GROMACS .gro file of C-alpha atoms in nm:
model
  449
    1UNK     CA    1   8.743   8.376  12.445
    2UNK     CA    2   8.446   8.237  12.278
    3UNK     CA    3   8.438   7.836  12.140
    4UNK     CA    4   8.290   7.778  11.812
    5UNK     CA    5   8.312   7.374  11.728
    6UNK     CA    6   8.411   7.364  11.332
    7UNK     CA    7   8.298   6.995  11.218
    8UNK     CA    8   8.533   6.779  11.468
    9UNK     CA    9   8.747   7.045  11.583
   10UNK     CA   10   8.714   7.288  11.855
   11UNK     CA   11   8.845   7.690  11.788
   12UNK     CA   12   8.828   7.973  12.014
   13UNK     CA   13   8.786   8.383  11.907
   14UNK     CA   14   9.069   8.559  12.105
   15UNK     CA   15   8.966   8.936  12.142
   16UNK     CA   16   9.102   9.068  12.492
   17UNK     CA   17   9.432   9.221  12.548
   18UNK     CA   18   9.516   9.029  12.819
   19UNK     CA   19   9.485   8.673  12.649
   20UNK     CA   20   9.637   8.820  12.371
   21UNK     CA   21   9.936   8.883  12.555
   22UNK     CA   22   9.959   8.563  12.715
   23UNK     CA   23   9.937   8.369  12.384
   24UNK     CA   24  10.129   8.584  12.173
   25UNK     CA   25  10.438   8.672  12.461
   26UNK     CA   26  10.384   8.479  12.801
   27UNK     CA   27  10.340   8.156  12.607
   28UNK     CA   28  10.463   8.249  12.232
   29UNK     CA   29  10.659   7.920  12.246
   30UNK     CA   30  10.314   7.695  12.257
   31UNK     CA   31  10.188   7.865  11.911
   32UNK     CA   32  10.240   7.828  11.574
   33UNK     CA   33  10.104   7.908  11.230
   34UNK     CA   34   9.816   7.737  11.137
   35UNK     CA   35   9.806   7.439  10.868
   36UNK     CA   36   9.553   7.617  10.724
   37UNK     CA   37   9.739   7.983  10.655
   38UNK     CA   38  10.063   7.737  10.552
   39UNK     CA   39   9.848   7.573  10.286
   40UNK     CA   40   9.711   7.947  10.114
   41UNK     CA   41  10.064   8.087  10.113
   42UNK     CA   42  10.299   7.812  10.052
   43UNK     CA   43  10.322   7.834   9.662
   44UNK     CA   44  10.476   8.160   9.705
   45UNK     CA   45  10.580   8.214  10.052
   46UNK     CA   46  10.730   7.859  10.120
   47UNK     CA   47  10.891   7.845  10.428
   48UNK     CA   48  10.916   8.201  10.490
   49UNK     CA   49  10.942   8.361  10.830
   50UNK     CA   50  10.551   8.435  10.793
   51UNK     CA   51  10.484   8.076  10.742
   52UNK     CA   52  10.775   7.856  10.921
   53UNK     CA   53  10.769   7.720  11.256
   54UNK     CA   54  10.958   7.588  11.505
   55UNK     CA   55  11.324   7.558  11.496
   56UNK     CA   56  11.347   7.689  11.141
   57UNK     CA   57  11.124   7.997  11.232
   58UNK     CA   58  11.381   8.087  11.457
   59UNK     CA   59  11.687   8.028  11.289
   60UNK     CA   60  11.562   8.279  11.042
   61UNK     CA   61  11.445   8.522  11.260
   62UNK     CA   62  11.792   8.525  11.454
   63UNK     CA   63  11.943   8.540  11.066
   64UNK     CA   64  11.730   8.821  10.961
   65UNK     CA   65  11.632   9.059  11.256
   66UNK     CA   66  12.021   9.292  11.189
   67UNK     CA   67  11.864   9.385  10.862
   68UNK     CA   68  11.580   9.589  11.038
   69UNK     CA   69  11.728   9.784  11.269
   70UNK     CA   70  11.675  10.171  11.311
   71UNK     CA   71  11.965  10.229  11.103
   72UNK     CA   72  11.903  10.003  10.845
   73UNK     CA   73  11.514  10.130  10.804
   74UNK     CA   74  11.696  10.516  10.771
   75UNK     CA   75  11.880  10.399  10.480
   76UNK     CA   76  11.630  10.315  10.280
   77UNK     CA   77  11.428  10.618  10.376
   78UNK     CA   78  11.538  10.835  10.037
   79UNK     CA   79  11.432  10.574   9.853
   80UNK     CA   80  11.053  10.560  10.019
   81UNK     CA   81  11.047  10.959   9.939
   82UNK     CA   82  11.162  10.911   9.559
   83UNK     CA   83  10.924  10.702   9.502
   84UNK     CA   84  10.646  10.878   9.618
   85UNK     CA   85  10.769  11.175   9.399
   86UNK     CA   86  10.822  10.992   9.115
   87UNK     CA   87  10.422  10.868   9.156
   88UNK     CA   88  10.320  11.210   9.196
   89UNK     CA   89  10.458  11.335   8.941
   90UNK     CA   90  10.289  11.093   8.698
   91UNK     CA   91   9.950  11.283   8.834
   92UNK     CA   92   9.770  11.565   8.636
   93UNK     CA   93   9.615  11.842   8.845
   94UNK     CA   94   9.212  11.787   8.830
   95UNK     CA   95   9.238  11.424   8.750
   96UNK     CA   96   9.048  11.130   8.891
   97UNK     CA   97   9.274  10.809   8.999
   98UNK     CA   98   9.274  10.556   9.160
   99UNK     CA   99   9.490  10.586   9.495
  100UNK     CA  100   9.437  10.204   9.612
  101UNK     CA  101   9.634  10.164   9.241
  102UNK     CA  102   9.842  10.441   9.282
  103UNK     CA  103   9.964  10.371   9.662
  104UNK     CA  104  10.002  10.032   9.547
  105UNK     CA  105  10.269  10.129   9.221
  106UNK     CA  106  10.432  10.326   9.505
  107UNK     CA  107  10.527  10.033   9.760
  108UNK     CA  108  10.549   9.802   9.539
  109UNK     CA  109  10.848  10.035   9.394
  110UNK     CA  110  10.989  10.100   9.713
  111UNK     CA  111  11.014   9.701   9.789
  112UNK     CA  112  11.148   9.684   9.468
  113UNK     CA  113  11.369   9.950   9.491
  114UNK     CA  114  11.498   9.817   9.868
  115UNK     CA  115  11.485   9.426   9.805
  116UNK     CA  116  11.630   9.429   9.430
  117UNK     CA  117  11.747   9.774   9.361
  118UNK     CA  118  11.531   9.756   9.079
  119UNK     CA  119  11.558  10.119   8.987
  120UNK     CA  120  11.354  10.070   8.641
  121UNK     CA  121  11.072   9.858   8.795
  122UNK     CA  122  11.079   9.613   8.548
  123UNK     CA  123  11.133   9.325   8.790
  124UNK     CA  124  10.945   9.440   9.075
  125UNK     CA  125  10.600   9.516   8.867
  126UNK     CA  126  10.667   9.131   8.687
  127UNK     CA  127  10.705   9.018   9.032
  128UNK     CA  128  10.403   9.212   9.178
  129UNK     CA  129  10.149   9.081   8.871
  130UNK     CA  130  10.281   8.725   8.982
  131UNK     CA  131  10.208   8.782   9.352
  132UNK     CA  132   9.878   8.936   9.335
  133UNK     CA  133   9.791   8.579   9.130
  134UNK     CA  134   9.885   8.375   9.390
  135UNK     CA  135   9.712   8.610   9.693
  136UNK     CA  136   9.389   8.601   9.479
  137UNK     CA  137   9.439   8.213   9.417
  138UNK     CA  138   9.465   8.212   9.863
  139UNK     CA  139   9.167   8.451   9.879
  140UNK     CA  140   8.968   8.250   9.657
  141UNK     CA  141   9.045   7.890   9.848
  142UNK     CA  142   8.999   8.054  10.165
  143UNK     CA  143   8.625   7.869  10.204
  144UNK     CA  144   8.703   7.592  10.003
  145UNK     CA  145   8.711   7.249  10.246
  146UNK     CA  146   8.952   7.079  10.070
  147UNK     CA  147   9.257   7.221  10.269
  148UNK     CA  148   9.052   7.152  10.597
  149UNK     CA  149   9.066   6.790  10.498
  150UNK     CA  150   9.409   6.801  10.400
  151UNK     CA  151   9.523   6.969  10.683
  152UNK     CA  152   9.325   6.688  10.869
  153UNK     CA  153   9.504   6.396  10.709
  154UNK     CA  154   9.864   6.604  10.761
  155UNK     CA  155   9.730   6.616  11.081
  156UNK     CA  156   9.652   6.265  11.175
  157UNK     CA  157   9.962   6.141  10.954
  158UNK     CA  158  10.144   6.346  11.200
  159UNK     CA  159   9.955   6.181  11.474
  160UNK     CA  160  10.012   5.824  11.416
  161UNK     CA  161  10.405   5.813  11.256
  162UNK     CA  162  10.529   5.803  11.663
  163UNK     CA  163  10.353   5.539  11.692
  164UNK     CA  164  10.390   5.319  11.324
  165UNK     CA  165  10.734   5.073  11.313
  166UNK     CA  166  11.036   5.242  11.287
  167UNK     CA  167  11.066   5.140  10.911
  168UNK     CA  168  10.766   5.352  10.821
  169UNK     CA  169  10.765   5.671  11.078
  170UNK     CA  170  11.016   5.857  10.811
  171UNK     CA  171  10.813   5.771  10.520
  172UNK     CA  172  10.480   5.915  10.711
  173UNK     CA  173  10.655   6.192  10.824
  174UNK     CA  174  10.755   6.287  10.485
  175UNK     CA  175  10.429   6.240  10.347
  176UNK     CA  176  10.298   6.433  10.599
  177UNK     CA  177  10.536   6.744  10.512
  178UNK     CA  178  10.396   6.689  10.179
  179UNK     CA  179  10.090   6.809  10.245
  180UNK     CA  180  10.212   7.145  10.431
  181UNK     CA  181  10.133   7.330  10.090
  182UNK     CA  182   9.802   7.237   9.809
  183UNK     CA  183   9.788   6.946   9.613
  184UNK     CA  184   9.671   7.106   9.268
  185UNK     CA  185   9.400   6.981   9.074
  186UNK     CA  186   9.458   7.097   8.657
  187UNK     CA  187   9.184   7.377   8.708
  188UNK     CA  188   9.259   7.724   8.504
  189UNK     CA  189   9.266   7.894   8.852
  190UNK     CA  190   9.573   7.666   8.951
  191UNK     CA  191   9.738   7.657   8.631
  192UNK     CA  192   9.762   8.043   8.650
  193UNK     CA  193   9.896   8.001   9.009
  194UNK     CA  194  10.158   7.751   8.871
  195UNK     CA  195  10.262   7.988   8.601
  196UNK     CA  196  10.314   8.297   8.873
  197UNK     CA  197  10.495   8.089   9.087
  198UNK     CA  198  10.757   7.975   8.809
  199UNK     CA  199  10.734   8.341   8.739
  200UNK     CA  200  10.829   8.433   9.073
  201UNK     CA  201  11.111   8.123   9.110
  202UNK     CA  202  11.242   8.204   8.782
  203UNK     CA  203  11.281   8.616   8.844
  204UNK     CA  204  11.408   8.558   9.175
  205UNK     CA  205  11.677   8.291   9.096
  206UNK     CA  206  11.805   8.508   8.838
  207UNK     CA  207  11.927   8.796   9.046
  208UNK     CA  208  11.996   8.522   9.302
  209UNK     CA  209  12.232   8.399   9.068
  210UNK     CA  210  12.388   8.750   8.928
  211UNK     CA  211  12.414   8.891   9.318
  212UNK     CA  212  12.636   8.539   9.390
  213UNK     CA  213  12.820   8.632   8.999
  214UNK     CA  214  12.895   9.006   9.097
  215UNK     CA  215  12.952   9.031   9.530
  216UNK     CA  216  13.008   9.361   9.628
  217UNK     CA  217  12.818   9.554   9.375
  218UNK     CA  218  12.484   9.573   9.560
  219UNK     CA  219  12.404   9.669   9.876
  220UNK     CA  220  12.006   9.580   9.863
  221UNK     CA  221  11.858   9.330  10.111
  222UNK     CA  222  11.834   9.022   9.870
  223UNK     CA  223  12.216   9.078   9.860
  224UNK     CA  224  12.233   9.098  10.255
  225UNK     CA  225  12.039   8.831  10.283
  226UNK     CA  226  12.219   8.577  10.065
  227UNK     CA  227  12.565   8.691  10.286
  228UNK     CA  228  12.372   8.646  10.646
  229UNK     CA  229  12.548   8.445  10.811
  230UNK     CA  230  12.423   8.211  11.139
  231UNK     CA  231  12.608   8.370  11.464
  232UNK     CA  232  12.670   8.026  11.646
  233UNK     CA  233  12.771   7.795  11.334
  234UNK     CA  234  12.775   8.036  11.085
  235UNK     CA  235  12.556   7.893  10.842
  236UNK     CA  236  12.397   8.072  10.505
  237UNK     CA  237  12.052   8.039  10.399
  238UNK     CA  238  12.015   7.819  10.083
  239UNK     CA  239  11.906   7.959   9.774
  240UNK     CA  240  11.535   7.833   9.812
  241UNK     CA  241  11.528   7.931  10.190
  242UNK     CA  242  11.644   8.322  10.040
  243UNK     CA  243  11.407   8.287   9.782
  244UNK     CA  244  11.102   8.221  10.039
  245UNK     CA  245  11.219   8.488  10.235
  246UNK     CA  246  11.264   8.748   9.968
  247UNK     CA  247  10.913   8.702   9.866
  248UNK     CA  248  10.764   8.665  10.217
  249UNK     CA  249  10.908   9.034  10.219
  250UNK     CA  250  10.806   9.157   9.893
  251UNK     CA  251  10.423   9.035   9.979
  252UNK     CA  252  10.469   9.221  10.297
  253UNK     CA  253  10.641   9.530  10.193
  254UNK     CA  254  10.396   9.669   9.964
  255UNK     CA  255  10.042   9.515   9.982
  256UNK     CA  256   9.957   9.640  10.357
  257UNK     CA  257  10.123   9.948  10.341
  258UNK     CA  258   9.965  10.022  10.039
  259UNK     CA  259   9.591   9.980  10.188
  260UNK     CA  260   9.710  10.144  10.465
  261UNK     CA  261   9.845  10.454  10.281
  262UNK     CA  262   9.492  10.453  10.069
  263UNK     CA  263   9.258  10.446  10.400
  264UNK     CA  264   9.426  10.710  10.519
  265UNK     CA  265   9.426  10.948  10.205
  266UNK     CA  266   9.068  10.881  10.241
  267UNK     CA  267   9.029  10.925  10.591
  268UNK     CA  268   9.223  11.276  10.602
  269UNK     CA  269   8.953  11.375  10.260
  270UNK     CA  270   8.644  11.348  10.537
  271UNK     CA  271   8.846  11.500  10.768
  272UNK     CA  272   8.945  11.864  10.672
  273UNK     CA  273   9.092  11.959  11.041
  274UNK     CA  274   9.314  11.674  11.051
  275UNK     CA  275   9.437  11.721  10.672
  276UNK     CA  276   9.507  12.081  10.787
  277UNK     CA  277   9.741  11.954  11.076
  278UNK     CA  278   9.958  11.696  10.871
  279UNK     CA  279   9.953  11.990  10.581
  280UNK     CA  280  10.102  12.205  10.841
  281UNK     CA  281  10.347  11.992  10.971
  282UNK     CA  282  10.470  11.919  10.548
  283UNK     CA  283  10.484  12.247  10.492
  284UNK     CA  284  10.707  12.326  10.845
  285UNK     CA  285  10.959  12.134  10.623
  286UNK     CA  286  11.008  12.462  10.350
  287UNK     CA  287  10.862  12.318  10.080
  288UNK     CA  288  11.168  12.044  10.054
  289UNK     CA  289  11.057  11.660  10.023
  290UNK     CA  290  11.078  11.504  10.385
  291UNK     CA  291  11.396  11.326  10.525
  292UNK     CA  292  11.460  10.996  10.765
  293UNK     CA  293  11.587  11.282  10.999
  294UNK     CA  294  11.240  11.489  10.945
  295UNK     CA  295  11.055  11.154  11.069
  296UNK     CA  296  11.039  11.289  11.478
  297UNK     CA  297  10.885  11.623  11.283
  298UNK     CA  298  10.593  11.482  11.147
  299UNK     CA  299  10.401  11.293  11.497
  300UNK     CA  300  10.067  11.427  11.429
  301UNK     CA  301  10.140  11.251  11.058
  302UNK     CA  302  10.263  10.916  11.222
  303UNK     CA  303   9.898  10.939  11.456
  304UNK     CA  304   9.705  10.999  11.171
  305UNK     CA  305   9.881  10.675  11.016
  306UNK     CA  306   9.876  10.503  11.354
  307UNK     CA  307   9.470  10.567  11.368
  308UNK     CA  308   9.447  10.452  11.001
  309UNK     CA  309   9.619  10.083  11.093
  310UNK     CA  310   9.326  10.073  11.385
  311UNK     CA  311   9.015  10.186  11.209
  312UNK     CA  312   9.146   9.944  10.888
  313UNK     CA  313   9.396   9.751  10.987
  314UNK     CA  314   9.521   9.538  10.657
  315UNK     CA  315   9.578   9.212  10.796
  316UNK     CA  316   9.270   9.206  10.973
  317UNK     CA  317   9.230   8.848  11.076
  318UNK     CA  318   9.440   8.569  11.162
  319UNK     CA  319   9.482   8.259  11.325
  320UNK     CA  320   9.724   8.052  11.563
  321UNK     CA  321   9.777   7.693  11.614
  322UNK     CA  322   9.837   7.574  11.956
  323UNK     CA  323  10.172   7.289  11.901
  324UNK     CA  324  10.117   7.115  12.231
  325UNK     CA  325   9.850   7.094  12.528
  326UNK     CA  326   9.844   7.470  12.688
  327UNK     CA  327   9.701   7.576  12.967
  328UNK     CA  328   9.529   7.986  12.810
  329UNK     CA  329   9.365   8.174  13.156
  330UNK     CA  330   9.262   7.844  13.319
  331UNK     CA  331   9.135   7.683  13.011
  332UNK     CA  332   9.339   7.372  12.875
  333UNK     CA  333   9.369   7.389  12.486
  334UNK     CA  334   9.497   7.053  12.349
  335UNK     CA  335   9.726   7.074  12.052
  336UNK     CA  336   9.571   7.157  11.747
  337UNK     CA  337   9.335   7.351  11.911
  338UNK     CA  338   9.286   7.698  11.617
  339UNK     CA  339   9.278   7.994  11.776
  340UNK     CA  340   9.168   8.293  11.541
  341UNK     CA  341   9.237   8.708  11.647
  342UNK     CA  342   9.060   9.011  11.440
  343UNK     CA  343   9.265   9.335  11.518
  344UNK     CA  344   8.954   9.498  11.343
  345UNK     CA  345   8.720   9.370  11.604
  346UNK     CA  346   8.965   9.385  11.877
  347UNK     CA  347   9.046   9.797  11.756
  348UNK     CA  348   8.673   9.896  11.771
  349UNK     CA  349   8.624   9.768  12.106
  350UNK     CA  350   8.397  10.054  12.281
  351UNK     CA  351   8.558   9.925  12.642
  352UNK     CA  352   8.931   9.980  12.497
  353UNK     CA  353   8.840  10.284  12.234
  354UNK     CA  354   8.594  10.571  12.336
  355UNK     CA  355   8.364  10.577  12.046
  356UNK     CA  356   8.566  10.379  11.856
  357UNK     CA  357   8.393  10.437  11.497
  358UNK     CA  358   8.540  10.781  11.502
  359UNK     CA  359   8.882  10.865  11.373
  360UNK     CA  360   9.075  11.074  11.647
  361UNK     CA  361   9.447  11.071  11.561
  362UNK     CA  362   9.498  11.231  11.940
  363UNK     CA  363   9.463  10.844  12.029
  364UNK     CA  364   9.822  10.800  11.961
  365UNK     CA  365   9.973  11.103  12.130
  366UNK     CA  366  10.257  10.939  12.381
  367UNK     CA  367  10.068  10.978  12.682
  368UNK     CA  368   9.714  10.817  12.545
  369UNK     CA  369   9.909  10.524  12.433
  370UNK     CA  370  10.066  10.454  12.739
  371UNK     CA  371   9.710  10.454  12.923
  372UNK     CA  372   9.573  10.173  12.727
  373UNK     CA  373   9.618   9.841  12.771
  374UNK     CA  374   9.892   9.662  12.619
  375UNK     CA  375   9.754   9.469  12.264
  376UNK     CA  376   9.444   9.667  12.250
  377UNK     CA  377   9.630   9.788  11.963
  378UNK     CA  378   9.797   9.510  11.759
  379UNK     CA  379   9.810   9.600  11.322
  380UNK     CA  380  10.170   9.388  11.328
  381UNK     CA  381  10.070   9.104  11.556
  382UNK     CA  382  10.307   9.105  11.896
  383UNK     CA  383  10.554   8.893  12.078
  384UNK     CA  384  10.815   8.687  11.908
  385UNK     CA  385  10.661   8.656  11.635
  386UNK     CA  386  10.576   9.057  11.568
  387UNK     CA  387  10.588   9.172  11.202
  388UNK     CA  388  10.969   9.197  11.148
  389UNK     CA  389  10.922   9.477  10.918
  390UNK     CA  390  10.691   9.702  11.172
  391UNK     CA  391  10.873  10.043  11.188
  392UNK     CA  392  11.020  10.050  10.832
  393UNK     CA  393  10.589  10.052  10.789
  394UNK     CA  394  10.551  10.334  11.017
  395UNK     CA  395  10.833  10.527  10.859
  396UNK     CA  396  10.731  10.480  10.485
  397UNK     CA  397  10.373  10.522  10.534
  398UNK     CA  398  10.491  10.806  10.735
  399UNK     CA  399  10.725  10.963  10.498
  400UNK     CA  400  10.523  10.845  10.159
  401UNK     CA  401  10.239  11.041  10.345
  402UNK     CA  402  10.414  11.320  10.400
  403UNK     CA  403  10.552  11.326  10.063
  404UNK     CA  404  10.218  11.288   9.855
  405UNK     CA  405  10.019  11.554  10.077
  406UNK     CA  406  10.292  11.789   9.984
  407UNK     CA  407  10.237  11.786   9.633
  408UNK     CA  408   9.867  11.696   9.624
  409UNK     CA  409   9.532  11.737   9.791
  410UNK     CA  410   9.314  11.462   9.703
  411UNK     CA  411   8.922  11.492   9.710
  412UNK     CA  412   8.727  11.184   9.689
  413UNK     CA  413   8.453  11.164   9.413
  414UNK     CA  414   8.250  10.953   9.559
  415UNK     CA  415   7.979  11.001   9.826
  416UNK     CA  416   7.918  10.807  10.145
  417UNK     CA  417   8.135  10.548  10.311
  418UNK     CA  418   8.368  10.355  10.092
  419UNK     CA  419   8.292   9.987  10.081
  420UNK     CA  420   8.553   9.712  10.260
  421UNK     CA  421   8.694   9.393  10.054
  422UNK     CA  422   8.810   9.196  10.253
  423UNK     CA  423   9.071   8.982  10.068
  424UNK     CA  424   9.423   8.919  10.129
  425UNK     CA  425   9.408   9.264  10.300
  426UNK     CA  426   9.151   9.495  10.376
  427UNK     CA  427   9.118   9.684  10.062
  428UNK     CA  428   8.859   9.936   9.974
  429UNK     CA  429   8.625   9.752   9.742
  430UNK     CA  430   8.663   9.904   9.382
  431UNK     CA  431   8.939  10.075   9.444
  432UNK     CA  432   8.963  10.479   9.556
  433UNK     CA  433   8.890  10.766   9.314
  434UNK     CA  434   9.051  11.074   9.361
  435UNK     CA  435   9.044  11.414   9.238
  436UNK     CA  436   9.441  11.539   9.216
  437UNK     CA  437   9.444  11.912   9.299
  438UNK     CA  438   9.814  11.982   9.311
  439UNK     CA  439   9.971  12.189   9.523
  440UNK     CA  440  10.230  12.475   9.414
  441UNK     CA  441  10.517  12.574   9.604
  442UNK     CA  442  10.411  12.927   9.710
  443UNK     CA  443  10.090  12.705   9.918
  444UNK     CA  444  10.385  12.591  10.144
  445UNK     CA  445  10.553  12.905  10.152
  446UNK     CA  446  10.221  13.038  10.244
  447UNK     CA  447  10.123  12.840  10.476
  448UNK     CA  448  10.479  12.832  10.660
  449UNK     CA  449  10.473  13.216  10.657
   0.00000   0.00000   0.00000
């Protein structure tokens, strides 16, 4: 760990995989989301499960882990695939696009498509314009010290209510939660983030409101969600708890996979010998689009992936709270103590990764995987608190993958490195051209033959 001393306050840079698994496992129960990450995502996330804590955090994590199961992520695999095709098909062969736009019109669709069963889009691109306002209003505030002083002040309100007369604890404590999300100043900035966010509460009540109107005609997860009941009282979320989560899910369902799926079109262009292996393994399948049942077909395609969420993982770098006094490998961190993790830094450790600047899907082959230490690898965060949606990632950016790279090969136009941005995810800065060279179906029959 290494101690940095912000103003007043004392954080530590967590980076081995030993003290990651003692924070985020051995002693998941003594850490919580920061104030700080709370504040940049509240407008649109609310109390979703990737900003709750506590008791609330998991009573919707108990509510919404049966909709992720293997079974559940193979249902929505022919959707992940038709999507894909229906992007590629929009492509001309020998034209230049952009694949960080084009990835991100094909996740976006498929967490339409699986959330909303928004088969003509029209919801989930007003939705996505909405959201990518209020993750550039986040990115934006992210150096700005106003929310460190209002987190300080929820803080110390926090602090003192315990000990105020009884008369005023509530009325602290509820100013206190008050100041969980931004107080908004009338700057253009936030009165475009107001307008997204009634965007966003608007759309979303709507087809809250028609799924509750017609039950039984859609089997999406917003409907599966609004019917998930609590197994010990049996409880329903309310309509503003459904409406965080649905959102929390939409952000996550298509912006990482999305820069994911873009680093690693670009990765397999500078590569030529691993773009030969996936191509091989696409056209094993005949030529046909890939299935959920083709997924255990296509490993050196989930590696490449896999090695992709190391080199560039999207969520790149975030942060912990500690909620009490915790003792972290002999140190004692008193609550409030910020702890902050970089999976990039911790991925491109040369003692964990042998020349870890070099792409080497064979990194992820069963048996190098299981020689590593646990966490040196962590693009979905671990423990209890583990991205809930972590394999229905690796099987769409598996399958989507698949799908593009058997109707395209994509040649990058221009030279060098590309540039990182890091912003609400780690996109490549200005986007990545691509040259479309399409692929007919006698290349697969070739190839297979």
């Amino acid at each position: 760990m290494m101690r940095v001393r912000f103003f007043s306050k004392t954080a530590y840079f967590v980076g081995s995989p030993a003290l990651l698994h003692e924070i985020f496992v051995d002693k998941a129960k003594s850490f919580g989301k920061t104030g700080m990450m709370r504040y940049m995502l509240y407008p649109v996330a609310g109390e979703g499960l990737f900003t709750s804590n506590g008791a609330l955090w998991r009573q919707q994590r108990k509510l919404m882990s049966p909709l992720f199961t293997q079974r559940d992520v193979a249902r929505y695999a022919g959707c992940m695939v038709d999507c894909a095709l229906r992007g590629a098909s929009t492509w001309g062969d020998g034209e230049t696009v952009d694949m960080a736009r084009e990835t991100m019109r094909i996740t976006m669709s498929i967490a339409g498509r699986a959330l909303f069963e928004a088969e003509t889009f029209d919801e989930a691109d007003a939705l996505g314009a909405a959201l990518t306002v209020a993750l550039d209003w986040a990115s934006h505030n992210a150096g700005n010290p106003v929310p460190l002083l209002q987190n300080a002040l929820r803080r110390g309100l926090e602090d003192i209510s315990g000990r105020l007369p009884s008369r005023l604890r509530q009325p602290t404590r509820d100013l206190a939660g008050a100041l969980h999300g931004p107080v908004l100043l009338p700057t253009p900035r936030a009165r475009r983030l107001q307008a997204a966010v009634h965007v966003l509460d608007d759309r979303v009540q709507r087809m809250i409101d028609e799924r509750r109107a017609t039950p039984g005609a859609h089997s999406d997860l917003l409907t599966r969600l609004l019917s998930a009941r609590d197994e010990d009282d049996g409880s329903r979320m309310s309509d503003k708890q459904v409406r965080d989560e649905v959102l929390t899910l939409f952000i996550a369902g298509h912006e990482t996979t999305a820069t994911a799926l873009a680093w690693s079109l670009y990765l397999l262009a500078r590569h030529p010998e691993a773009l030969r292996r996936v191509q091989a393994e696409v056209d094993a399948l005949g030529g046909r689009p890939p299935t959920f049942q083709d997924y255990p077909r296509l490993a050196y395609t989930l590696q490449v992936f896999k090695e992709t969420l190391r080199l560039y993982p999207p969520v790149y770098f975030f942060s912990r709270e500690a909620m009490t006094d915790v003792d972290v490998a002999g140190h004692v961190l008193p609550r409030g103590t910020i702890l902050f993790f970089s999976p990039f830094a911790t991925h491109r450790r040369p003692d964990l990764w042998k020349d870890p600047e070099r792409f080497d899907p064979e990194r992820f082959k069963p048996e190098a995987e299981g020689s590593r230490p646990r966490l040196s690898w962590f693009p979905f965060g671990a423990g209890p608190r583990v991205c809930i949606g972590n394999h229905f990632a690796l099987v769409e950016g598996t399958l989507v993958l698949a799908t593009l790279l058997g109707k395209a090969r994509f040649e990058l136009v221009r030279a060098g490195e590309a540039e990182l941005e890091p912003s609400a995810t780690l996109r490549p800065r200005d986007g990545m051209p691509m040259r479309i060279h399409r692929r007919q179906p006698q290349d697969a029959a070739a190839r297979v033959a």
